[in-house]
CSV table of C-alpha atoms and ligand atoms in Angstrom, one decimal:
chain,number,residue,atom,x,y,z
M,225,UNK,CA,0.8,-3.1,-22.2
M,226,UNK,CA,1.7,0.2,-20.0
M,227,UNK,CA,-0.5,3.0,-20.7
M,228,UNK,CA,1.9,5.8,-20.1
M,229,UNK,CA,-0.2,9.0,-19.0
M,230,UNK,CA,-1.1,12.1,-20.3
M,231,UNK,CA,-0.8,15.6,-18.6
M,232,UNK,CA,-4.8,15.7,-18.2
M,233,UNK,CA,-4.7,11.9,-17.1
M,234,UNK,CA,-1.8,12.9,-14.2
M,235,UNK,CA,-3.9,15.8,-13.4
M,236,UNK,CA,-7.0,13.8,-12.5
M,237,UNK,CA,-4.7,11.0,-10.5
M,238,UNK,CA,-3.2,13.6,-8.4
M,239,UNK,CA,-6.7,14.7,-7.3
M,240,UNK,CA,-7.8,11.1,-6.6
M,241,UNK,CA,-4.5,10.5,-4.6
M,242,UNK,CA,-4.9,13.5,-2.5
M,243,UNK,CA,-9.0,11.9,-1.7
M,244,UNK,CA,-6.8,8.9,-1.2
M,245,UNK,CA,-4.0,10.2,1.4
M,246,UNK,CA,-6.8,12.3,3.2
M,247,UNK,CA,-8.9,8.7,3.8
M,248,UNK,CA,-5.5,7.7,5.6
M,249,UNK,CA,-5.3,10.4,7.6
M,250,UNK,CA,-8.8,10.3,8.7
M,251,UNK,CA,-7.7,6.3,9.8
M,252,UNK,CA,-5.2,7.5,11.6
M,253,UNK,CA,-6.6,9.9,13.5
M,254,UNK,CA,-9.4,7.8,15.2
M,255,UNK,CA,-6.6,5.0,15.5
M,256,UNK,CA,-6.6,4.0,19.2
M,257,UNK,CA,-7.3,1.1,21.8
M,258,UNK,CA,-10.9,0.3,21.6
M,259,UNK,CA,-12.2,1.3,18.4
M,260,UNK,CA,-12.9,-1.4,15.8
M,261,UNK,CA,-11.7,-2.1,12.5
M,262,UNK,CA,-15.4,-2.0,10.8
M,263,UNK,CA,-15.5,1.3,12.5
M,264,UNK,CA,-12.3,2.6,10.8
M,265,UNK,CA,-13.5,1.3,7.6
M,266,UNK,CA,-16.7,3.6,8.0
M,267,UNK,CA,-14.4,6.7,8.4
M,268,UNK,CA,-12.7,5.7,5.2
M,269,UNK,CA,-15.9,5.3,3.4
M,270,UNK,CA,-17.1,8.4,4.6
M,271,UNK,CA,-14.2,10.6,3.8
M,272,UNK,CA,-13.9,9.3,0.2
M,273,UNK,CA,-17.4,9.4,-1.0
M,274,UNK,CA,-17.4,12.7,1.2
M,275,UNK,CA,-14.9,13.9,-1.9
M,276,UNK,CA,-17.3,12.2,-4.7
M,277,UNK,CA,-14.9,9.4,-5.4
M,278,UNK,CA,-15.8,5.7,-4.4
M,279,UNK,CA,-13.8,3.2,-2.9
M,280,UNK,CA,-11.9,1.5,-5.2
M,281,UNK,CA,-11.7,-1.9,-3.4
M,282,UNK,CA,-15.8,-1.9,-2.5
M,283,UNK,CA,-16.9,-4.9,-4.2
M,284,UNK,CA,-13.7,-5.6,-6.0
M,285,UNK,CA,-13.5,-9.3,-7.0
M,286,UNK,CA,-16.1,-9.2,-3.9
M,287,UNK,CA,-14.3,-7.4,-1.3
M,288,UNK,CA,-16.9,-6.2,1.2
M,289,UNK,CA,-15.5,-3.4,2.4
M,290,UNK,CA,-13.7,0.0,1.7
M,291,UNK,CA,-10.8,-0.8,3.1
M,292,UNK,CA,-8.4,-3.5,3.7
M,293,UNK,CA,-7.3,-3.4,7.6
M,294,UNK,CA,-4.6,-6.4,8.5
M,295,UNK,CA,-3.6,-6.5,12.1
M,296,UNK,CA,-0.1,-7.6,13.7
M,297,UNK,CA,0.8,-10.9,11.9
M,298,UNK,CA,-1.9,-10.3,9.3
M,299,UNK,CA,0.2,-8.9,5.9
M,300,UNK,CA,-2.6,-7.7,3.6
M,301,UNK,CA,-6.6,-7.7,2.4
M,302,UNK,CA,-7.5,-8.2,6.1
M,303,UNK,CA,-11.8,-7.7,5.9
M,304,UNK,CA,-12.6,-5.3,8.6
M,305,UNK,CA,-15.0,-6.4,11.3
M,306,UNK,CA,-16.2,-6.5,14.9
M,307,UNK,CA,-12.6,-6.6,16.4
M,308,UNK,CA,-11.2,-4.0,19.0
M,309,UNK,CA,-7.8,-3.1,18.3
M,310,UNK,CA,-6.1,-2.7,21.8
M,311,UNK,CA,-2.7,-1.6,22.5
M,312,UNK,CA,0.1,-2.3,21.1
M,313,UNK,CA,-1.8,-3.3,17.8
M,314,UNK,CA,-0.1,-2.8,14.6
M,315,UNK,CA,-2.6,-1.9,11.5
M,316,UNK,CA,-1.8,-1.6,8.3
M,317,UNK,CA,-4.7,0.0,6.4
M,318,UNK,CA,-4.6,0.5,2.5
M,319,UNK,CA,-6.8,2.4,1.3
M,320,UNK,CA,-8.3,3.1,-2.5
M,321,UNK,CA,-10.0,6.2,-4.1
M,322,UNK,CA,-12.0,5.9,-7.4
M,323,UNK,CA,-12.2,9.7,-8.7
M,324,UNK,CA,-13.5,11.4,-12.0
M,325,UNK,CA,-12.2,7.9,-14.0
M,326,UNK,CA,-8.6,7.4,-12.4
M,327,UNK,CA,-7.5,5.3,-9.1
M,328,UNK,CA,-5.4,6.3,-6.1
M,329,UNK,CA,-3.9,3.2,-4.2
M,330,UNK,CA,-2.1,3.9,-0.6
M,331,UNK,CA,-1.2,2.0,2.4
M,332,UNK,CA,0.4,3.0,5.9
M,333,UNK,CA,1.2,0.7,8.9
M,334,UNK,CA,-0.1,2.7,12.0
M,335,UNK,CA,0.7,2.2,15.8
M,336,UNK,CA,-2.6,1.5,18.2
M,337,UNK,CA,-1.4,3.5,21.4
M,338,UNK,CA,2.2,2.3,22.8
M,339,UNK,CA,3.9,-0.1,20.2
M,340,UNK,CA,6.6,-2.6,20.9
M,341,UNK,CA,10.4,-1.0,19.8
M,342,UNK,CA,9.9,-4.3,17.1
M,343,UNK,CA,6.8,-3.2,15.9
M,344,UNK,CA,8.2,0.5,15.3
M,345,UNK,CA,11.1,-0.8,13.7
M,346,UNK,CA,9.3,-3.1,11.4
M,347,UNK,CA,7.0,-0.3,10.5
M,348,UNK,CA,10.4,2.1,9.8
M,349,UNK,CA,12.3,-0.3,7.5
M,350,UNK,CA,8.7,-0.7,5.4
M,351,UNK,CA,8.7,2.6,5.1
M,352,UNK,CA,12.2,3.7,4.5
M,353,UNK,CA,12.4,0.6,2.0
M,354,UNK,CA,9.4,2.4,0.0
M,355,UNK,CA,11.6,5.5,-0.4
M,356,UNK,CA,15.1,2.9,-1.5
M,357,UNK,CA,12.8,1.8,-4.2
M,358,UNK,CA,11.4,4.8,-5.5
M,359,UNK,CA,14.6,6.4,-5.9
M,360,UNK,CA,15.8,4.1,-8.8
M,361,UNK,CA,12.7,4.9,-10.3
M,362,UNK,CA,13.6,7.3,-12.7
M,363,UNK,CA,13.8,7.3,-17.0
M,364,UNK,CA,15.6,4.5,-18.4
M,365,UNK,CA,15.8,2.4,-15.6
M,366,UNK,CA,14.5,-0.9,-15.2
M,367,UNK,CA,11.8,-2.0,-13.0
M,368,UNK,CA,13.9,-4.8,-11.3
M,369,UNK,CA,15.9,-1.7,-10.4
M,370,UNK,CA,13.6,-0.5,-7.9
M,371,UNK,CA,12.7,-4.1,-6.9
M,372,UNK,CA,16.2,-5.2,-6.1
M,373,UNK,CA,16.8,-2.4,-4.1
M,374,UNK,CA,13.6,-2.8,-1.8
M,375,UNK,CA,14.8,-6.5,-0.9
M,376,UNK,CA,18.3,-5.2,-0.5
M,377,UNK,CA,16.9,-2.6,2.3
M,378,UNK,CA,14.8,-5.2,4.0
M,379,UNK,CA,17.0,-7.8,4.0
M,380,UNK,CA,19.8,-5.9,4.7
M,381,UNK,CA,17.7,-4.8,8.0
M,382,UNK,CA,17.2,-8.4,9.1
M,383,UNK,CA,13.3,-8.6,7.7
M,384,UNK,CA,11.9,-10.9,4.8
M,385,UNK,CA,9.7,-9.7,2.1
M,386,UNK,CA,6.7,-11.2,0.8
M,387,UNK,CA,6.9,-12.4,-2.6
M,388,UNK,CA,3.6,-13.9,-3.0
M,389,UNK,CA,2.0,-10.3,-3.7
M,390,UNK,CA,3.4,-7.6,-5.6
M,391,UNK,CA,2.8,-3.8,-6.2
M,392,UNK,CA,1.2,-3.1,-9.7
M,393,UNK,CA,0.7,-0.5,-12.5
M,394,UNK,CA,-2.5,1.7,-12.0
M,395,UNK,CA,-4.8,4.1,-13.4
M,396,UNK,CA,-8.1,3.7,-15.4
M,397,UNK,CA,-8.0,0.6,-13.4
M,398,UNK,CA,-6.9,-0.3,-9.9
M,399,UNK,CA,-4.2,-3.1,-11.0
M,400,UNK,CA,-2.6,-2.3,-14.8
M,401,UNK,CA,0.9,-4.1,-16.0
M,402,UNK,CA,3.3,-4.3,-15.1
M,403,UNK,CA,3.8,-5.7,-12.0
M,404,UNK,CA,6.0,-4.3,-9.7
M,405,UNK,CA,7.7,-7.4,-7.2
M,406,UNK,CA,9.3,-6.2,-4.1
M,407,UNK,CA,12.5,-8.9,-4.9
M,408,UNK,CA,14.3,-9.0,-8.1
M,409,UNK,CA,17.5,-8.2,-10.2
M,410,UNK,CA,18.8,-5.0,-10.8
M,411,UNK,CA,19.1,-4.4,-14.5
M,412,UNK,CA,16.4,-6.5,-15.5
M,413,UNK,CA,12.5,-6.0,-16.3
M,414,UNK,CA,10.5,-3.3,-18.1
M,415,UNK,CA,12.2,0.0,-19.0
M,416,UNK,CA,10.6,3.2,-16.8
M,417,UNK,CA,9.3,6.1,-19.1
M,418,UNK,CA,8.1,9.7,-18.2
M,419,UNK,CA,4.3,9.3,-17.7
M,420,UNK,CA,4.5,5.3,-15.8
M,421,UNK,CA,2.1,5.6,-12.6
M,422,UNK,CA,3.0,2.8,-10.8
M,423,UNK,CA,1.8,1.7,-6.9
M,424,UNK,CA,4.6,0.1,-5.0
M,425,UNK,CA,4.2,-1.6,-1.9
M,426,UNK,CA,6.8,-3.2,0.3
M,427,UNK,CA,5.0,-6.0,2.5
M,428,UNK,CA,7.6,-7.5,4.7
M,429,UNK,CA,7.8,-9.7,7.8
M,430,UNK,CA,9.7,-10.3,10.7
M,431,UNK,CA,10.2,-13.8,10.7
M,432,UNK,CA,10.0,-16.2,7.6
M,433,UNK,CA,8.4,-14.6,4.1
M,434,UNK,CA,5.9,-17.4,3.7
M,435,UNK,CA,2.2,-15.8,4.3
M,436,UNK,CA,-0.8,-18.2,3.3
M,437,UNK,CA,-4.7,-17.3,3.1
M,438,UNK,CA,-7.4,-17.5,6.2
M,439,UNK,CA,-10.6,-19.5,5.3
M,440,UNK,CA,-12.1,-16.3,4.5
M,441,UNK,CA,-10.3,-16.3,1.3
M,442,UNK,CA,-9.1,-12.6,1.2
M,443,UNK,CA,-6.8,-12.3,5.0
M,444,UNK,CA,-3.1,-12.5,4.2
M,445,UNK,CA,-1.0,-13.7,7.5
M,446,UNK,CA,2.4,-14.8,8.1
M,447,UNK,CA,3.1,-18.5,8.5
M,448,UNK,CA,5.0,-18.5,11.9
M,449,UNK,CA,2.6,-15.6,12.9
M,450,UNK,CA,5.6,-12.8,13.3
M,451,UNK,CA,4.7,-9.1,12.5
M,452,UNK,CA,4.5,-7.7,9.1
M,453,UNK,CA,4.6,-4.1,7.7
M,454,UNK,CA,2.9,-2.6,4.5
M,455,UNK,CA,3.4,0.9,2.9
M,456,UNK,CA,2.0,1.8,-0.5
M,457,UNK,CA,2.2,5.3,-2.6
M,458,UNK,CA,0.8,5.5,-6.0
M,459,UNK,CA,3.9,7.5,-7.6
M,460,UNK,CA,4.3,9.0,-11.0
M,461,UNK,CA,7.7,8.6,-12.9
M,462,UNK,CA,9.1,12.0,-13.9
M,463,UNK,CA,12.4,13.3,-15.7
M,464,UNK,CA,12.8,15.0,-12.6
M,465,UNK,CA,12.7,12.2,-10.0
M,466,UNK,CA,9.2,10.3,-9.0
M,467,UNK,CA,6.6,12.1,-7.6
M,468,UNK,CA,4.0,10.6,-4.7
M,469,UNK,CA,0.7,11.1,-5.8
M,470,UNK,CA,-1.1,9.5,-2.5
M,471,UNK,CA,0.2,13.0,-1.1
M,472,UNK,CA,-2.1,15.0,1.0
S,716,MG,MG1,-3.1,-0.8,-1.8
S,717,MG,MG1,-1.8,-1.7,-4.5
């Protein structure tokens, strides 16, 4: 079922969006050659429960740590750690924010110093392919609406998308139906409605879209090890056009 939202409800999400869009600019700013990803996790951490929200993805289904932080060829749900990110790192760092009973859900790809002209289109396609999406998602659409036209921006730009992962419904809870596939058929799927908060998340790849698991059971990476991109807003969908709510 999609719990469509109240005014009070959309209320509260913008506030824990904004907690979650000010952790990902506090990543961003300490992003350079040198610093580790355990490190960045810690200025996530500190940020959100600096706002009295919690981390949504601390301890979910186990995940030990605030953030997820995938690196070049990893996609998604990379566990920070010990590792210094040098340059010409990409990181892709999503980010969740548990405030007064609602969820925020963001992801960026950042640059560590000087980035390959790949690795900065990569990141632009990801994020422009976000925007394609969103701007089907409007009353009386259908879902595959916004999917189809995220694969046709990718695709179209020479990149593959993941298909094994999907963004999601969210609110009271971190992941609510429906799911929201970054592939798909325009015309098809759930109809959008005033009050749907949905998180959509291209995660594409350079080379071939098959990704499989590291033995740590969470890191996401690309089978032939090419570069992948992630970008994540939670939006809301409006009469008047979607708005982000993972805005600072
Ligand atoms: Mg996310
Ligand atoms: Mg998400």
């Amino acid at each position: 079922m999609i719990k469509l939202k109240s005014q009070l409800e959309i209320e509260k999400m913008r506030e824990a969006g904004k907690i979650t869009a000010g952790a990902l600019e506090a990543a961003r700013e300490v992003i350079k050659p040198g610093i580790t990803t355990n490190q960045i996790d810690t200025v996530i951490r500190k940020y959100i429960e600096s706002h009295g929200a919690k981390p949504s993805f601390l301890g979910y289904a186990g995940f030990p740590a605030s953030a997820c932080i995938s690196v070049n060829d990893e996609v998604i749900h990379g566990i920070p750690d010990s590792r210094h990110l040098i340059d010409g790192d990409i990181v892709k760092v999503d980010v969740g924010a548990y405030y007064k009973g609602f969820h925020g859900d963001s992801a960026r790809t950042f640059f560590c110093g000087e980035v390959s002209e790949k690795a900065k289109d990569i990141e632009r396609v990801c994020r422009e392919s976000f925007f394609a999406g969103i701007a089907k998602a409007v009353p009386g659409a259908r879902l595959g609406d916004v999917s189809a036209a995220i694969q046709e921006y990718v695709e179209s730009n020479g990149y593959s998308v993941v298909k094994e992962y999907v963004g999601h419904g969210i609110g009271e809870k971190l992941h609510e139906s429906p799911d929201v596939p970054n592939y798909g058929k325009a015309g098809r799927g759930v109809r959008l409605s005033e009050g749907m908060t949905l998180a959509i998340e291209p995660m594409i790849n350079a080379g071939d879209a098959g990704v499989y698991v590291l033995a740590n059971e969470w890191t996401v990476v690309t089978r032939d090890h090419s570069l992948s991109a992630h970008y994540e807003n939670t939006i809301l969908v409006t009469a008047n056009g979607p708005e982000i709510l993972t805005k600072i």
